mmCIF file with all atom_site columns, C-alpha atoms in Angstrom:
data_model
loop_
_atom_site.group_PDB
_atom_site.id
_atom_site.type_symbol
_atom_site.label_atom_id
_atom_site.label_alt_id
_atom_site.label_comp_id
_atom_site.label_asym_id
_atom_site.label_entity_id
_atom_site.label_seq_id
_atom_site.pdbx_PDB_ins_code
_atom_site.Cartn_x
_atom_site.Cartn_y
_atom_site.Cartn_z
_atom_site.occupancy
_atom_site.B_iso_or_equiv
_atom_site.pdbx_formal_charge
_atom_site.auth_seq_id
_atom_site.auth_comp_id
_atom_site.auth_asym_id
_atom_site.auth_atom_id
_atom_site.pdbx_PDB_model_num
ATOM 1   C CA . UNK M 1 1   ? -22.082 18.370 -2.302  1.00 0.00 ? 1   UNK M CA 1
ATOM 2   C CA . UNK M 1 2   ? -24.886 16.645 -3.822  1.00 0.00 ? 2   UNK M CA 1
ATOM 3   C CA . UNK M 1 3   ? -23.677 13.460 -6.197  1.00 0.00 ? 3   UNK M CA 1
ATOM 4   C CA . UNK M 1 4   ? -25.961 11.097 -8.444  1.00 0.00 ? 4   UNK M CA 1
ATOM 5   C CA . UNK M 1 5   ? -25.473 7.628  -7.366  1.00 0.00 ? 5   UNK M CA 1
ATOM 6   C CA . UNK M 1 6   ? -24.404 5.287  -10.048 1.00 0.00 ? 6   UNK M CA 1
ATOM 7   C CA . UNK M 1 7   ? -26.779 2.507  -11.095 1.00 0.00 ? 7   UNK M CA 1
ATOM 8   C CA . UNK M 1 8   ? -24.486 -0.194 -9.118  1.00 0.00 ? 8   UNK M CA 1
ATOM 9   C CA . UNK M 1 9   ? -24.841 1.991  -5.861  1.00 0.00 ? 9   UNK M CA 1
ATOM 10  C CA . UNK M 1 10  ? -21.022 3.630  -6.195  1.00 0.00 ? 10  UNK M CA 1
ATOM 11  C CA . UNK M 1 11  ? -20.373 7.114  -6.976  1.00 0.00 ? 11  UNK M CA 1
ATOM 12  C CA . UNK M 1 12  ? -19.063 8.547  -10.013 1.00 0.00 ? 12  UNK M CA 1
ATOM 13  C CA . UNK M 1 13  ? -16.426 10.807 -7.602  1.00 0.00 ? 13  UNK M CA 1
ATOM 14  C CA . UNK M 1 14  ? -12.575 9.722  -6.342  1.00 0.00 ? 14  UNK M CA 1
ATOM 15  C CA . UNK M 1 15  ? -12.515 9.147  -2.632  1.00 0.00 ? 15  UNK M CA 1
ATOM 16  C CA . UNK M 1 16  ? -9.500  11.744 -2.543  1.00 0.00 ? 16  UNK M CA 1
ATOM 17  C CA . UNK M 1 17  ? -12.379 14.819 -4.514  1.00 0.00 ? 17  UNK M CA 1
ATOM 18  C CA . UNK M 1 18  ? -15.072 13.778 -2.137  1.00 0.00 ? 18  UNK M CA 1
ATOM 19  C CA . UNK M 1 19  ? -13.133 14.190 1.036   1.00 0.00 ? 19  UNK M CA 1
ATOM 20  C CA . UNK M 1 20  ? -12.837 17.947 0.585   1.00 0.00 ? 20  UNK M CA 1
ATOM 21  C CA . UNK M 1 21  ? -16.254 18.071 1.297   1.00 0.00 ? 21  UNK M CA 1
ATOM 22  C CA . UNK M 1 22  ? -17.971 18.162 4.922   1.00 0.00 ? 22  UNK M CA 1
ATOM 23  C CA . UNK M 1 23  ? -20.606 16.235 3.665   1.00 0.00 ? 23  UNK M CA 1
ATOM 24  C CA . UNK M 1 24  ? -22.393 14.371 0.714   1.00 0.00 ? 24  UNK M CA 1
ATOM 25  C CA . UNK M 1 25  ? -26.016 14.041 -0.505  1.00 0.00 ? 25  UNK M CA 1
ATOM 26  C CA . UNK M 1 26  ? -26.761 11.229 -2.559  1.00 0.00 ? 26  UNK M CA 1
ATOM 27  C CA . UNK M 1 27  ? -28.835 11.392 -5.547  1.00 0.00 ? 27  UNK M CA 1
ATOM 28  C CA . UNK M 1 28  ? -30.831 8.841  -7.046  1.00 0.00 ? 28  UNK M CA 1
ATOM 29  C CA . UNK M 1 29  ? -32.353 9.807  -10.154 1.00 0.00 ? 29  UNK M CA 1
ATOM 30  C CA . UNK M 1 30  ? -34.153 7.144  -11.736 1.00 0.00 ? 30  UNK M CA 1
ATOM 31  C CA . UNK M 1 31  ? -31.789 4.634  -14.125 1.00 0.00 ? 31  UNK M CA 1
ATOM 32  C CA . UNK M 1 32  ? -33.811 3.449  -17.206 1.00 0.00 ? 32  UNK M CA 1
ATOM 33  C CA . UNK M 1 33  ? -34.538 -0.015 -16.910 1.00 0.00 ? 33  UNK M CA 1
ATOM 34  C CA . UNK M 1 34  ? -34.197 -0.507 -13.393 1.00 0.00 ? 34  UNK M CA 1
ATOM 35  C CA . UNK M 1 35  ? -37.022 -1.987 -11.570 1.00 0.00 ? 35  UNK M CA 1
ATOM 36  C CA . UNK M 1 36  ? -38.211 -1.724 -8.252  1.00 0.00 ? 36  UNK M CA 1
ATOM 37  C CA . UNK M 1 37  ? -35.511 -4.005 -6.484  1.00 0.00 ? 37  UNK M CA 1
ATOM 38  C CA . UNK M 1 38  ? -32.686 -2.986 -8.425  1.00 0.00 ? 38  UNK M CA 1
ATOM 39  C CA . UNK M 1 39  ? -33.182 0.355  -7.602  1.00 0.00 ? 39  UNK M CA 1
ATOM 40  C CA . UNK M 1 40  ? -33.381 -0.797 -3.685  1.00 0.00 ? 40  UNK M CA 1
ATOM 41  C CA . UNK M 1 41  ? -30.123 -2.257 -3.613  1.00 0.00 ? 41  UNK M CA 1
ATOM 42  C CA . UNK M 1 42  ? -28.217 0.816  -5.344  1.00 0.00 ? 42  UNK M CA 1
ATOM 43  C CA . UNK M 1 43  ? -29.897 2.535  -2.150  1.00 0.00 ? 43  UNK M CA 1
ATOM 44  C CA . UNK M 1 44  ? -28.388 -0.532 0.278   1.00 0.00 ? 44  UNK M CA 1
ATOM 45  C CA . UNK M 1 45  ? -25.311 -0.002 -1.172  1.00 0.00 ? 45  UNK M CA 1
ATOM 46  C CA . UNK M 1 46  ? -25.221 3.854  -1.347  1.00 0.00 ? 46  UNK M CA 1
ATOM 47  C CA . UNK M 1 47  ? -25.921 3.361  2.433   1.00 0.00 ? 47  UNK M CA 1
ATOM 48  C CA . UNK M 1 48  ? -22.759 1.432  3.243   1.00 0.00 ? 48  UNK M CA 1
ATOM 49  C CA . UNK M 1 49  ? -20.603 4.004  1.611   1.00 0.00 ? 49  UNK M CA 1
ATOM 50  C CA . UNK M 1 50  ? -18.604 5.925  4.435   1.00 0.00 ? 50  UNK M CA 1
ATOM 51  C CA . UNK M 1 51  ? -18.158 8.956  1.878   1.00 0.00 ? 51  UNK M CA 1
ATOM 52  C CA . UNK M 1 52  ? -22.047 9.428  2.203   1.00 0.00 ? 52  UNK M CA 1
ATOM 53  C CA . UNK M 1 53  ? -23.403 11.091 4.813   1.00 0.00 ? 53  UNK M CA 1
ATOM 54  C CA . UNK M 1 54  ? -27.189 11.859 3.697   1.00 0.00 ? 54  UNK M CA 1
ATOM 55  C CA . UNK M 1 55  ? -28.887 9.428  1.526   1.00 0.00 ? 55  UNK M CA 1
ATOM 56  C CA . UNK M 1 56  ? -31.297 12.711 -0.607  1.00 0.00 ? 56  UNK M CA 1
ATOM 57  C CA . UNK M 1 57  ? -34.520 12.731 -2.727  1.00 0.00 ? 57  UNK M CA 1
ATOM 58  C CA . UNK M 1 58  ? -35.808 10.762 -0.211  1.00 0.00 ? 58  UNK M CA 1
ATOM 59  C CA . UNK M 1 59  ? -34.231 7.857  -0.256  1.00 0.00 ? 59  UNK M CA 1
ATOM 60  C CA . UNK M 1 60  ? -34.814 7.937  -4.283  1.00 0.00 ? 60  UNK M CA 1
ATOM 61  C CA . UNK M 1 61  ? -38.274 8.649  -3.857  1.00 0.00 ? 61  UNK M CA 1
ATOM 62  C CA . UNK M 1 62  ? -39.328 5.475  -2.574  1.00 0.00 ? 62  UNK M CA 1
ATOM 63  C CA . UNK M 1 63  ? -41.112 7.462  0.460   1.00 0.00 ? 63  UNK M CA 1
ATOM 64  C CA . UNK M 1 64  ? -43.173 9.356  -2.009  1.00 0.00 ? 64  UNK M CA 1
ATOM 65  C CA . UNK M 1 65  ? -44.992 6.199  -3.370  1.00 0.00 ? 65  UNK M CA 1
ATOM 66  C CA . UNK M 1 66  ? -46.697 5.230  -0.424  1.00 0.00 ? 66  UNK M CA 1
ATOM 67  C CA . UNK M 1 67  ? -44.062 1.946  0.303   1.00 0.00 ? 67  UNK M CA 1
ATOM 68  C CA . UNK M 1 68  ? -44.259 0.091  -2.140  1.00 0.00 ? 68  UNK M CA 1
ATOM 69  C CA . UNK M 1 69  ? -42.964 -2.539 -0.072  1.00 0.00 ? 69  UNK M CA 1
ATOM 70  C CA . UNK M 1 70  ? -42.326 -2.063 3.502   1.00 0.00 ? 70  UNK M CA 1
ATOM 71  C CA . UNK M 1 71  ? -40.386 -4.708 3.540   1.00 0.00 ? 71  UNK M CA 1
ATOM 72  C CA . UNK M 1 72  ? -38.052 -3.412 1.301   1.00 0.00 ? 72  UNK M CA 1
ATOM 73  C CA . UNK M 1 73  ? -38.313 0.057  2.698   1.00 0.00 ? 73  UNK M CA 1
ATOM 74  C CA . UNK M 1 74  ? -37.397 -1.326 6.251   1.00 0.00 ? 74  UNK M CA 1
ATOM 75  C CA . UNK M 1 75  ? -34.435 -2.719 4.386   1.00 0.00 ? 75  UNK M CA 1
ATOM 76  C CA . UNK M 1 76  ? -33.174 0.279  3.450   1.00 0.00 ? 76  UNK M CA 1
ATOM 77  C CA . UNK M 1 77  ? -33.464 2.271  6.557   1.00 0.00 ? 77  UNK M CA 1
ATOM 78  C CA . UNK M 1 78  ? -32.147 -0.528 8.302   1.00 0.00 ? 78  UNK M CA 1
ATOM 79  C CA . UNK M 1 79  ? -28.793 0.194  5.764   1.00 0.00 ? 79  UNK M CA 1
ATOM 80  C CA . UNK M 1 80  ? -29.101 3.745  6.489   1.00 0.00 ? 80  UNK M CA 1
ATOM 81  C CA . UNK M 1 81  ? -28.923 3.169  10.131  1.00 0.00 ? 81  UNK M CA 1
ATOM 82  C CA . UNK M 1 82  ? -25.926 1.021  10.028  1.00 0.00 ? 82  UNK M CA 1
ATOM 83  C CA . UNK M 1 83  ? -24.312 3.143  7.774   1.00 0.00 ? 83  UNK M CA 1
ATOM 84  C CA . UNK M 1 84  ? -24.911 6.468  9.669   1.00 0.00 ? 84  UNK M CA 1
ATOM 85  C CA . UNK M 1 85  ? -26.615 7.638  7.042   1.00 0.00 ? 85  UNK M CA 1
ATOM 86  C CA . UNK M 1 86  ? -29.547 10.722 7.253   1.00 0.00 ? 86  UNK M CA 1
ATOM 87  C CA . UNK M 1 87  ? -32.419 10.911 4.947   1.00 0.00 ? 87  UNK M CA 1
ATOM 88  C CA . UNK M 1 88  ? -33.223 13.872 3.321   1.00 0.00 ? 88  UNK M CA 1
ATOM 89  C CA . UNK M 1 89  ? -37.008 15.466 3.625   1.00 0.00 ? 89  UNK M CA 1
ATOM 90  C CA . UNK M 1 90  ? -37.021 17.432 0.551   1.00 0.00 ? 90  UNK M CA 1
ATOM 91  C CA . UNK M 1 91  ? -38.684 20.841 1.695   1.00 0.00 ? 91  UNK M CA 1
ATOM 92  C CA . UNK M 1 92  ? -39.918 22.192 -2.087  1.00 0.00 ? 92  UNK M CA 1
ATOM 93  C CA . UNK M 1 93  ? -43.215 23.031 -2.443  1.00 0.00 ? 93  UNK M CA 1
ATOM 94  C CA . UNK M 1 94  ? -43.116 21.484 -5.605  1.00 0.00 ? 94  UNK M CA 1
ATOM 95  C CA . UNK M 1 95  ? -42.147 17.734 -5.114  1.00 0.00 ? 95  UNK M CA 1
ATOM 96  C CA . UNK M 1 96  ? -44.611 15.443 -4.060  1.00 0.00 ? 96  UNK M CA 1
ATOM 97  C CA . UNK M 1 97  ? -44.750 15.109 -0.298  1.00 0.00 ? 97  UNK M CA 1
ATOM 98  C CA . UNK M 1 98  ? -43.472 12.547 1.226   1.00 0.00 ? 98  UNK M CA 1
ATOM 99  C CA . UNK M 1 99  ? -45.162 9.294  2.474   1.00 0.00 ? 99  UNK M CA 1
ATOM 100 C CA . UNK M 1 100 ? -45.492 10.325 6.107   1.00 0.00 ? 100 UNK M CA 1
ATOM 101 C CA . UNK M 1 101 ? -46.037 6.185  6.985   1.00 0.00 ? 101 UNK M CA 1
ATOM 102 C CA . UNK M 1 102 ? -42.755 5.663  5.497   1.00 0.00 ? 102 UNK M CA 1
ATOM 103 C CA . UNK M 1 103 ? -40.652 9.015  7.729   1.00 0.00 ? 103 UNK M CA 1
ATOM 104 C CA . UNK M 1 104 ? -42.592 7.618  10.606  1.00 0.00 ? 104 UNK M CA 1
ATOM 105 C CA . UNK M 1 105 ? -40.899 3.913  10.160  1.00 0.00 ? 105 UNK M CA 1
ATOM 106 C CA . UNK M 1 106 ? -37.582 5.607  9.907   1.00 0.00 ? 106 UNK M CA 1
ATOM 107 C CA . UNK M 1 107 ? -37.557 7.900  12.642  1.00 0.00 ? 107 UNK M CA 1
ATOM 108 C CA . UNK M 1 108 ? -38.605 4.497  14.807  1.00 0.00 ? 108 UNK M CA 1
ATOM 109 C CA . UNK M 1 109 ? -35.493 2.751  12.931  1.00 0.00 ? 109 UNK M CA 1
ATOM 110 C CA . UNK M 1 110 ? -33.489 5.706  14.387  1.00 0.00 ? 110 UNK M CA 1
ATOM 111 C CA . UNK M 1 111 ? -32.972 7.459  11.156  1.00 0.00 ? 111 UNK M CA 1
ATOM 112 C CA . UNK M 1 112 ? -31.868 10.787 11.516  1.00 0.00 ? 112 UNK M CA 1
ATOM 113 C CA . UNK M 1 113 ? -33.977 13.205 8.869   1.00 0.00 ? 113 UNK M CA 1
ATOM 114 C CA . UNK M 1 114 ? -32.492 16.688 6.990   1.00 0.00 ? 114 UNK M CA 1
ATOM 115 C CA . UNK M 1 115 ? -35.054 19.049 6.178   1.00 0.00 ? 115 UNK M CA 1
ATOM 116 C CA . UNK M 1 116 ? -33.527 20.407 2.856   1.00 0.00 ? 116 UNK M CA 1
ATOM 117 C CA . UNK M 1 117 ? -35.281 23.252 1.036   1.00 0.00 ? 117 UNK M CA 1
ATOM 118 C CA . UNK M 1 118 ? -33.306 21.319 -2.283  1.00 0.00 ? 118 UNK M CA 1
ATOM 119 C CA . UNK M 1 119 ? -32.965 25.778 -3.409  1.00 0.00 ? 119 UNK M CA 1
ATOM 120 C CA . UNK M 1 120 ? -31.261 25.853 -6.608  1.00 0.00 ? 120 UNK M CA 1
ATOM 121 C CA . UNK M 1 121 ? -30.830 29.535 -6.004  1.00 0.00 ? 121 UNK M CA 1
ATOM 122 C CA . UNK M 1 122 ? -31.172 31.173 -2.909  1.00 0.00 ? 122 UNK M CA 1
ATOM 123 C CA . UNK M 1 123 ? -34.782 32.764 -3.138  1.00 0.00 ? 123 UNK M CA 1
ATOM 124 C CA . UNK M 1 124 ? -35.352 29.400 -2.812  1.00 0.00 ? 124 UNK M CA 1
ATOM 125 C CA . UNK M 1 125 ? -34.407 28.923 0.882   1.00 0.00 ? 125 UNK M CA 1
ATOM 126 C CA . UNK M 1 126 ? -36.968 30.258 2.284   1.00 0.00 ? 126 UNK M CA 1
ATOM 127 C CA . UNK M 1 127 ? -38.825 26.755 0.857   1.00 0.00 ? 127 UNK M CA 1
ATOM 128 C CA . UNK M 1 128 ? -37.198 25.320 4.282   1.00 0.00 ? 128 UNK M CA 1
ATOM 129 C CA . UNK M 1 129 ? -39.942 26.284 5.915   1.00 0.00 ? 129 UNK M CA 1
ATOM 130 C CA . UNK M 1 130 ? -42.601 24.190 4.357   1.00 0.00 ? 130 UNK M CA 1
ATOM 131 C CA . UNK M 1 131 ? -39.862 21.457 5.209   1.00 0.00 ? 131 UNK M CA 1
ATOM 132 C CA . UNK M 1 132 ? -40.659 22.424 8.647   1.00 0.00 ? 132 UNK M CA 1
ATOM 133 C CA . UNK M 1 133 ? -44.511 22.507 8.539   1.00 0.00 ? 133 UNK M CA 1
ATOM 134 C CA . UNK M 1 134 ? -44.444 19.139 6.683   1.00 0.00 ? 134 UNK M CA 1
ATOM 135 C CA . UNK M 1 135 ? -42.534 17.280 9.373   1.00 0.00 ? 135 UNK M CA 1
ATOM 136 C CA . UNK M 1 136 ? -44.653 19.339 11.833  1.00 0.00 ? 136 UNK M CA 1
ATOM 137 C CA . UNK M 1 137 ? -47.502 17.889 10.129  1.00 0.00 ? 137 UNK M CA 1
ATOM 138 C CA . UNK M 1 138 ? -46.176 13.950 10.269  1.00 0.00 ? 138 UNK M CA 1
ATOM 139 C CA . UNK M 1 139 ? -45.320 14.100 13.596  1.00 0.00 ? 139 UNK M CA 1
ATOM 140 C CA . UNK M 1 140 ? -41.585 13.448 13.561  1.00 0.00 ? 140 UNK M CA 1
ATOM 141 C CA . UNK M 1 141 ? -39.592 14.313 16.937  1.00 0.00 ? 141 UNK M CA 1
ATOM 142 C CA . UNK M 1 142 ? -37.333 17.896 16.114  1.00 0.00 ? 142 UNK M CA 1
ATOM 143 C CA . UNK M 1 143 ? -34.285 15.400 18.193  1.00 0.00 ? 143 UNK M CA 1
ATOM 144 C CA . UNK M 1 144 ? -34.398 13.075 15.024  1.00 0.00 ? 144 UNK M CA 1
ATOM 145 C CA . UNK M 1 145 ? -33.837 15.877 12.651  1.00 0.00 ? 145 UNK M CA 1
ATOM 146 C CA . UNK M 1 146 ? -30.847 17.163 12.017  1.00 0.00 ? 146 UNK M CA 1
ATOM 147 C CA . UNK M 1 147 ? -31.499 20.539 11.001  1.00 0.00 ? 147 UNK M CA 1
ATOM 148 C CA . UNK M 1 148 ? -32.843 21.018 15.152  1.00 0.00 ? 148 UNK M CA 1
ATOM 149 C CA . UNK M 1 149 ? -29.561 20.388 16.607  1.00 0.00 ? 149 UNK M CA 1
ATOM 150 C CA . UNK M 1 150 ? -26.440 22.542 17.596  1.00 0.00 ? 150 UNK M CA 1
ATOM 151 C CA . UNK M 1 151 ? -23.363 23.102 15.281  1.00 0.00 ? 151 UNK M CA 1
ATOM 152 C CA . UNK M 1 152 ? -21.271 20.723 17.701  1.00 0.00 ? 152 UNK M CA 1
ATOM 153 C CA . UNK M 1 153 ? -23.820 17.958 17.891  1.00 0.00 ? 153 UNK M CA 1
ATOM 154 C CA . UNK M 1 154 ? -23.939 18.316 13.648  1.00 0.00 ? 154 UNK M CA 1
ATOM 155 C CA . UNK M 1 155 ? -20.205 18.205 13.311  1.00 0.00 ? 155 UNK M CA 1
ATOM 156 C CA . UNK M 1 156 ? -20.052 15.204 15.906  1.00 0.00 ? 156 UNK M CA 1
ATOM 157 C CA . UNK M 1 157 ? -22.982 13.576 13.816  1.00 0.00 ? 157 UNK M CA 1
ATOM 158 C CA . UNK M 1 158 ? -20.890 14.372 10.305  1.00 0.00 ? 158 UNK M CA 1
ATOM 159 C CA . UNK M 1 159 ? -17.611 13.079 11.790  1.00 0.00 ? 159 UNK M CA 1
ATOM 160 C CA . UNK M 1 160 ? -15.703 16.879 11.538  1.00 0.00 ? 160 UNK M CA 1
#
């Protein structure tokens, strides 16, 4: 399942709902009014949540504005590390693409990525490759994505 993160960084789903799930994407559309740091610390905090397992969009777009602040960025990858949290490389042809500086500093961090083709209907999958070609095209090791490992070495990585 794929969940919007609330503005504070908790999610607007019971514990007991999201545990039927094998996994959870979090969301973080943009909260009106929050600035650059606020919005960093409802990542942190989404991080530390043991219900997520991939933080999505990535990492609430932050990668696709260059890094603002690498400081900050390295903050949050740091949280996603210790949390055992993924980041999501959003594979439609139609978002922005993602700062490659940015997937580079994770995948050094030891951030796992997801190459998701984010399909809202399934003639849409096919959008995974150009997921593929972009992380191709950055550079990223196929052992720090997700998608490029077995179903066992997934289900160990997702806890099932």
């Amino acid at each position: 399942i794929e969940i919007d993160v609330n503005a504070d960084g908790s999610l607007p789903v019971a514990d007991e709902t999201l545990d039927l799930f094998d996994f959870v994407v979090a969301a973080f559309p943009q909260v009106n009014g929050a600035d650059h740091s606020a919005m960093m610390q409802r990542v942190v905090t989404a991080a530390a949540n043991p219900k997520i397992s991939i933080l999505g969009k990535p990492v609430g777009d932050f990668m696709l504005r260059g890094c603002e602040d690498t400081k900050d960025m390295e903050k949050v990858l740091k949280a996603a590390v210790a949390g055992g949290k993924a980041v999501e490389i959003d594979a439609n042809p139609n978002c922005p693409e993602i700062d490659w500086a940015c997937c580079r500093m994770a995948q050094e961090l030891g951030v796992y990525m997801v190459i998701s083709p984010n399909a809202h209907r399934a003639a849409r999958l096919v959008d995974f490759r150009h997921g593929a070609q972009l992380a191709h095209d950055a550079g990223l090791i196929c052992g720090w994505i997700l998608n490029t490992k077995s179903s066992v070495e997934i289900r160990d990585y997702l806890g099932l």
